[in-house]
């Protein structure tokens, strides 16, 4: 029989499995079936994306200026920036927690052959070249090559969408996440952990990419345009206020410059479309909650807009994404 990449003869493996020394060497080398549980986006990344925005920078700077001037009653508009930040952070952190729990592997234990006897071990303790003993109902814990088969049939629908079981013989590959539906067999692990098929699919599902949102891009363009005009307008308002009263010297002496600064902040903050930004976030959040009721996970609030822009959904067949109740309607010539 052929040998494994580690130089172990398959005939010896299928009869005896790995020894304790071989297992210990592989664990020490990091060749075990452990898969990282963290998603690709940390809490710090989520906070950074929702706190350090152009909208928060403009509104937050005006808010802090009024607090420094002691006019907290006039600084309540800062709640809009706070609410906008909280909505985005809470929703995206909730999505992160769900993604952290996402896994195609749900069987907690695997059946393996070690020292000539069958043992049950934790899935993450499976190592390279491990001999898996596959019985009906077992989930394959790692990618493997079949060494021996007795009517072994594998259900790969979780991975490929194909509902028909696949018959496996010696030298065929079995993928992690698939399930044995008939027969039995033994297989040698060739890919494990993050390199396995289930590990790669899980990592791909957890990977975060920034959504191209037309609404968000348009709001940012408006904010960028307005931001360039804020400082000159504030300077003009403050100067006009002071010159119309007693002049700069008197304003600095009696403290009336503070009233001029408050008036300047009020004039520029009214130029910021706070309500539009906040209502956009609220609309996204409501959409995400409605989708959540249908078991749809939104990683980023702006993804709701992307889904709303879909007008055609193409399905290759029934059974993968649907319930098999699609009926033929008509042929539309393209």
Short mmCIF file of C-alpha atoms in Angstrom, two decimals:
data_model
loop_
_atom_site.label_atom_id
_atom_site.label_comp_id
_atom_site.label_asym_id
_atom_site.label_seq_id
_atom_site.Cartn_x
_atom_site.Cartn_y
_atom_site.Cartn_z
CA UNK A 1 0.00 0.00 0.00
CA UNK A 2 1.04 3.63 -0.37
CA UNK A 3 2.64 5.55 2.45
CA UNK A 4 1.60 8.83 4.02
CA UNK A 5 3.61 12.08 3.47
CA UNK A 6 5.03 11.49 6.96
CA UNK A 7 6.58 8.19 5.83
CA UNK A 8 4.11 5.94 7.68
CA UNK A 9 2.90 2.89 5.79
CA UNK A 10 -0.86 2.88 5.16
CA UNK A 11 -1.04 -0.84 5.88
CA UNK A 12 0.27 -0.24 9.39
CA UNK A 13 -1.99 2.78 9.85
CA UNK A 14 -5.19 1.01 8.87
CA UNK A 15 -4.38 -1.83 11.26
CA UNK A 16 -2.93 -0.01 14.26
CA UNK A 17 -3.26 3.74 13.86
CA UNK A 18 -0.81 6.18 15.42
CA UNK A 19 1.24 5.55 18.53
CA UNK A 20 1.31 7.87 21.55
CA UNK A 21 4.76 9.13 20.53
CA UNK A 22 3.60 9.95 17.00
CA UNK A 23 0.58 11.79 18.36
CA UNK A 24 2.70 13.77 20.84
CA UNK A 25 5.16 14.76 18.09
CA UNK A 26 2.34 16.10 15.90
CA UNK A 27 0.71 18.01 18.74
CA UNK A 28 4.08 19.58 19.62
CA UNK A 29 4.56 20.59 15.97
CA UNK A 30 1.11 22.25 15.90
CA UNK A 31 -0.33 19.71 13.46
CA UNK A 32 -3.63 19.27 15.30
CA UNK A 33 -7.22 19.97 14.30
CA UNK A 34 -7.68 23.16 16.33
CA UNK A 35 -9.48 25.97 14.48
CA UNK A 36 -9.34 29.60 15.70
CA UNK A 37 -12.73 30.69 17.02
CA UNK A 38 -12.34 34.45 16.62
CA UNK A 39 -13.94 36.23 13.69
CA UNK A 40 -11.92 38.49 11.43
CA UNK A 41 -13.13 41.65 13.18
CA UNK A 42 -12.33 42.52 16.77
CA UNK A 43 -14.34 44.73 19.12
CA UNK A 44 -11.64 47.37 18.74
CA UNK A 45 -12.07 47.37 14.96
CA UNK A 46 -15.84 47.73 15.33
CA UNK A 47 -15.49 50.65 17.75
CA UNK A 48 -12.92 52.33 15.54
CA UNK A 49 -15.14 52.05 12.46
CA UNK A 50 -18.17 53.49 14.25
CA UNK A 51 -16.48 56.14 16.43
CA UNK A 52 -13.86 57.62 14.11
CA UNK A 53 -16.13 58.87 11.34
CA UNK A 54 -16.30 62.25 9.67
CA UNK A 55 -19.77 62.86 11.08
CA UNK A 56 -18.63 62.13 14.63
CA UNK A 57 -15.53 64.27 14.16
CA UNK A 58 -17.52 67.36 13.17
CA UNK A 59 -20.37 66.91 15.65
CA UNK A 60 -18.03 65.70 18.40
CA UNK A 61 -15.68 68.67 18.03
CA UNK A 62 -18.61 71.09 18.28
CA UNK A 63 -19.96 69.16 21.26
CA UNK A 64 -16.64 69.30 23.12
CA UNK A 65 -16.23 73.00 22.37
CA UNK A 66 -19.55 73.79 24.00
CA UNK A 67 -18.68 71.63 27.01
CA UNK A 68 -15.40 73.53 27.41
CA UNK A 69 -17.34 76.78 27.26
CA UNK A 70 -19.68 75.47 29.97
CA UNK A 71 -22.76 75.48 27.73
CA UNK A 72 -23.81 71.85 28.16
CA UNK A 73 -27.46 72.73 27.68
CA UNK A 74 -26.67 73.74 24.09
CA UNK A 75 -24.60 70.60 23.49
CA UNK A 76 -27.46 68.10 23.48
CA UNK A 77 -27.08 67.68 19.73
CA UNK A 78 -24.10 65.46 20.60
CA UNK A 79 -26.62 62.74 21.47
CA UNK A 80 -27.18 62.27 17.74
CA UNK A 81 -23.54 61.29 17.26
CA UNK A 82 -23.71 59.06 20.33
CA UNK A 83 -26.88 57.32 19.14
CA UNK A 84 -25.43 56.81 15.67
CA UNK A 85 -22.31 55.23 17.17
CA UNK A 86 -24.23 53.00 19.59
CA UNK A 87 -26.59 51.67 16.90
CA UNK A 88 -23.77 50.64 14.58
CA UNK A 89 -21.54 49.24 17.32
CA UNK A 90 -24.25 47.14 18.99
CA UNK A 91 -25.48 45.62 15.73
CA UNK A 92 -22.02 44.81 14.40
CA UNK A 93 -20.83 43.42 17.75
CA UNK A 94 -23.89 41.18 17.84
CA UNK A 95 -22.98 39.93 14.36
CA UNK A 96 -19.39 39.31 15.52
CA UNK A 97 -20.58 37.17 18.45
CA UNK A 98 -22.73 35.06 16.15
CA UNK A 99 -19.87 34.68 13.66
CA UNK A 100 -17.54 33.57 16.44
CA UNK A 101 -19.94 30.69 17.08
CA UNK A 102 -20.22 29.79 13.40
CA UNK A 103 -18.81 26.36 12.58
CA UNK A 104 -19.55 23.63 10.09
CA UNK A 105 -18.22 21.14 12.61
CA UNK A 106 -20.85 20.37 15.23
CA UNK A 107 -19.78 16.90 16.41
CA UNK A 108 -17.82 17.33 19.67
CA UNK A 109 -15.94 14.01 19.44
CA UNK A 110 -14.30 11.87 16.79
CA UNK A 111 -13.65 8.15 16.62
CA UNK A 112 -10.00 7.27 15.83
CA UNK A 113 -7.67 4.29 15.78
CA UNK A 114 -4.68 4.50 18.15
CA UNK A 115 -2.34 1.77 19.34
CA UNK A 116 -4.50 -0.83 17.62
CA UNK A 117 -7.73 0.09 19.43
CA UNK A 118 -10.62 2.45 18.71
CA UNK A 119 -10.93 5.52 20.95
CA UNK A 120 -13.16 8.58 21.08
CA UNK A 121 -11.34 11.91 21.36
CA UNK A 122 -12.23 15.60 21.07
CA UNK A 123 -12.37 16.80 17.46
CA UNK A 124 -9.63 19.38 18.11
CA UNK A 125 -7.32 16.61 19.33
CA UNK A 126 -7.28 14.89 15.93
CA UNK A 127 -3.78 15.15 14.40
CA UNK A 128 -2.15 14.71 11.00
CA UNK A 129 -2.14 11.12 9.67
CA UNK A 130 -4.78 10.17 12.25
CA UNK A 131 -6.84 7.14 11.23
CA UNK A 132 -10.53 8.03 11.43
CA UNK A 133 -12.97 5.21 12.09
CA UNK A 134 -16.10 6.28 10.23
CA UNK A 135 -19.45 4.75 11.14
CA UNK A 136 -22.99 5.65 10.12
CA UNK A 137 -24.00 8.98 11.66
CA UNK A 138 -20.43 10.23 12.19
CA UNK A 139 -19.33 13.65 11.00
CA UNK A 140 -15.91 13.70 9.34
CA UNK A 141 -13.70 15.90 11.57
CA UNK A 142 -10.93 16.63 9.02
CA UNK A 143 -10.15 16.13 5.34
CA UNK A 144 -8.97 12.58 4.81
CA UNK A 145 -8.20 9.87 2.25
CA UNK A 146 -10.13 6.61 2.50
CA UNK A 147 -7.94 3.62 3.42
CA UNK A 148 -10.68 1.01 3.67
CA UNK A 149 -14.37 1.10 2.76
CA UNK A 150 -17.30 -1.20 3.44
CA UNK A 151 -20.18 0.40 1.57
CA UNK A 152 -19.13 3.84 2.80
CA UNK A 153 -21.51 6.60 1.67
CA UNK A 154 -20.99 10.27 2.54
CA UNK A 155 -23.54 13.09 2.61
CA UNK A 156 -21.76 16.26 1.41
CA UNK A 157 -24.87 18.45 1.12
CA UNK A 158 -23.70 20.77 3.91
CA UNK A 159 -20.63 21.59 1.81
CA UNK A 160 -21.70 21.29 -1.82
CA UNK A 161 -25.49 21.53 -1.72
CA UNK A 162 -25.82 18.16 -3.45
CA UNK A 163 -28.30 16.06 -1.49
CA UNK A 164 -27.40 12.66 -3.05
CA UNK A 165 -24.94 10.61 -0.95
CA UNK A 166 -21.54 9.91 -2.55
CA UNK A 167 -20.14 6.36 -2.52
CA UNK A 168 -16.50 6.28 -1.36
CA UNK A 169 -13.87 3.64 -2.06
CA UNK A 170 -10.19 3.35 -1.13
CA UNK A 171 -8.08 6.37 -2.22
CA UNK A 172 -11.17 8.64 -2.44
CA UNK A 173 -11.21 11.89 -0.49
CA UNK A 174 -13.67 12.71 2.27
CA UNK A 175 -14.18 16.31 3.38
CA UNK A 176 -14.51 17.67 6.89
CA UNK A 177 -18.08 18.62 7.73
CA UNK A 178 -19.60 15.81 5.65
CA UNK A 179 -21.58 13.01 7.32
CA UNK A 180 -21.53 9.22 6.97
CA UNK A 181 -25.02 8.03 5.97
CA UNK A 182 -24.29 4.38 5.23
CA UNK A 183 -21.57 1.78 5.61
CA UNK A 184 -18.28 2.24 7.41
CA UNK A 185 -14.63 2.84 6.64
CA UNK A 186 -11.27 4.09 7.77
CA UNK A 187 -9.52 7.19 6.46
CA UNK A 188 -6.19 8.94 7.03
CA UNK A 189 -6.25 12.68 7.87
CA UNK A 190 -4.43 14.78 5.25
CA UNK A 191 -5.70 18.31 5.98
CA UNK A 192 -6.79 19.60 9.37
CA UNK A 193 -7.63 22.72 11.34
CA UNK A 194 -7.76 25.92 9.28
CA UNK A 195 -6.46 24.07 6.20
CA UNK A 196 -9.41 21.67 6.08
CA UNK A 197 -12.36 22.27 3.78
CA UNK A 198 -14.68 23.11 6.67
CA UNK A 199 -12.03 25.35 8.22
CA UNK A 200 -11.57 27.33 5.00
CA UNK A 201 -15.32 27.70 4.48
CA UNK A 202 -15.78 28.88 8.08
CA UNK A 203 -12.94 31.40 7.73
CA UNK A 204 -14.42 32.69 4.47
CA UNK A 205 -17.83 33.16 6.10
CA UNK A 206 -16.24 35.09 8.97
CA UNK A 207 -14.09 37.31 6.75
CA UNK A 208 -15.15 40.96 6.88
CA UNK A 209 -15.15 43.28 3.89
CA UNK A 210 -16.38 46.88 3.83
CA UNK A 211 -19.69 47.29 2.02
CA UNK A 212 -19.88 49.79 -0.85
CA UNK A 213 -22.90 51.80 0.30
CA UNK A 214 -24.22 54.51 -2.02
CA UNK A 215 -26.12 56.14 0.85
CA UNK A 216 -23.07 56.22 3.09
CA UNK A 217 -20.86 57.50 0.27
CA UNK A 218 -23.33 60.27 -0.53
CA UNK A 219 -23.56 61.35 3.12
CA UNK A 220 -19.78 61.40 3.39
CA UNK A 221 -19.52 63.56 0.27
CA UNK A 222 -21.97 66.04 1.79
CA UNK A 223 -20.08 66.06 5.09
CA UNK A 224 -16.72 66.55 3.37
CA UNK A 225 -18.08 69.48 1.39
CA UNK A 226 -19.66 71.08 4.45
CA UNK A 227 -16.57 70.49 6.58
CA UNK A 228 -14.41 72.67 4.35
CA UNK A 229 -16.76 75.58 4.98
CA UNK A 230 -17.16 75.17 8.75
CA UNK A 231 -14.00 76.91 9.98
CA UNK A 232 -14.32 79.99 7.70
CA UNK A 233 -18.01 80.32 8.63
CA UNK A 234 -17.26 80.03 12.34
CA UNK A 235 -14.55 82.67 12.04
CA UNK A 236 -16.90 85.02 10.18
CA UNK A 237 -19.74 84.53 12.69
CA UNK A 238 -17.50 85.08 15.72
CA UNK A 239 -15.91 88.16 14.19
CA UNK A 240 -19.29 89.58 13.18
CA UNK A 241 -20.74 89.00 16.64
CA UNK A 242 -17.83 90.64 18.43
CA UNK A 243 -17.45 93.57 16.06
CA UNK A 244 -21.14 94.35 16.31
CA UNK A 245 -20.90 94.52 20.11
CA UNK A 246 -17.85 96.16 21.65
CA UNK A 247 -14.91 94.92 19.61
CA UNK A 248 -12.32 92.26 20.33
CA UNK A 249 -10.64 94.02 23.24
CA UNK A 250 -13.88 94.43 25.15
CA UNK A 251 -15.02 90.89 24.28
CA UNK A 252 -11.83 89.36 25.64
CA UNK A 253 -12.06 91.53 28.75
CA UNK A 254 -15.68 90.91 29.73
CA UNK A 255 -15.95 87.34 28.35
CA UNK A 256 -18.62 88.02 25.75
CA UNK A 257 -16.49 86.12 23.26
CA UNK A 258 -17.98 82.97 24.77
CA UNK A 259 -21.46 83.95 23.58
CA UNK A 260 -20.02 84.60 20.13
CA UNK A 261 -18.41 81.16 20.07
CA UNK A 262 -21.68 79.49 21.10
CA UNK A 263 -23.51 81.36 18.34
CA UNK A 264 -20.85 80.26 15.85
CA UNK A 265 -21.21 76.62 16.85
CA UNK A 266 -24.99 76.88 16.56
CA UNK A 267 -24.65 78.31 13.07
CA UNK A 268 -22.35 75.59 11.77
CA UNK A 269 -23.98 72.63 13.50
CA UNK A 270 -27.22 73.48 11.74
CA UNK A 271 -25.41 72.84 8.45
CA UNK A 272 -24.75 69.20 9.43
CA UNK A 273 -27.55 66.82 8.36
CA UNK A 274 -27.69 65.13 11.76
CA UNK A 275 -31.23 63.92 11.36
CA UNK A 276 -30.50 62.39 7.95
CA UNK A 277 -27.44 60.52 9.24
CA UNK A 278 -29.28 59.27 12.32
CA UNK A 279 -32.38 58.19 10.41
CA UNK A 280 -30.21 56.36 7.89
CA UNK A 281 -28.61 54.37 10.73
CA UNK A 282 -32.03 53.71 12.28
CA UNK A 283 -33.40 52.49 8.95
CA UNK A 284 -30.41 50.17 8.51
CA UNK A 285 -30.85 48.85 12.07
CA UNK A 286 -34.57 48.18 11.56
CA UNK A 287 -33.78 46.36 8.32
CA UNK A 288 -31.13 44.26 10.07
CA UNK A 289 -33.59 43.31 12.83
CA UNK A 290 -36.22 42.26 10.29
CA UNK A 291 -33.65 40.14 8.46
CA UNK A 292 -32.51 38.62 11.74
CA UNK A 293 -36.03 37.28 12.29
CA UNK A 294 -35.57 35.36 9.04
CA UNK A 295 -32.17 34.08 10.26
CA UNK A 296 -30.17 36.41 8.00
CA UNK A 297 -26.97 37.72 9.58
CA UNK A 298 -25.84 41.28 8.75
CA UNK A 299 -22.14 41.89 9.50
CA UNK A 300 -22.35 45.61 8.73
CA UNK A 301 -25.45 47.82 8.81
CA UNK A 302 -24.84 49.19 5.31
CA UNK A 303 -25.18 45.65 3.92
CA UNK A 304 -28.95 46.11 4.25
CA UNK A 305 -28.79 48.65 1.43
CA UNK A 306 -26.85 46.26 -0.79
CA UNK A 307 -29.48 43.58 -0.30
CA UNK A 308 -32.26 46.10 -0.99
CA UNK A 309 -30.71 46.87 -4.38
CA UNK A 310 -30.93 43.23 -5.55
CA UNK A 311 -33.64 42.90 -8.20
CA UNK A 312 -32.78 39.49 -9.70
CA UNK A 313 -31.82 36.33 -7.78
CA UNK A 314 -30.63 33.42 -9.93
CA UNK A 315 -30.97 29.86 -8.58
CA UNK A 316 -29.45 26.85 -10.34
CA UNK A 317 -31.91 24.34 -8.87
CA UNK A 318 -34.15 23.65 -5.94
CA UNK A 319 -32.96 22.05 -2.75
CA UNK A 320 -29.90 24.21 -1.96
CA UNK A 321 -31.44 27.59 -1.21
CA UNK A 322 -35.12 26.79 -1.60
CA UNK A 323 -37.71 24.21 -0.55
CA UNK A 324 -38.27 22.60 -3.92
CA UNK A 325 -41.59 24.33 -4.57
CA UNK A 326 -40.50 26.53 -7.50
CA UNK A 327 -42.91 26.25 -10.45
CA UNK A 328 -42.13 27.07 -14.10
CA UNK A 329 -43.63 30.37 -15.15
CA UNK A 330 -42.40 31.41 -18.61
CA UNK A 331 -39.38 31.76 -20.87
CA UNK A 332 -38.05 35.33 -21.14
CA UNK A 333 -35.81 35.88 -24.14
CA UNK A 334 -32.65 37.90 -23.35
#
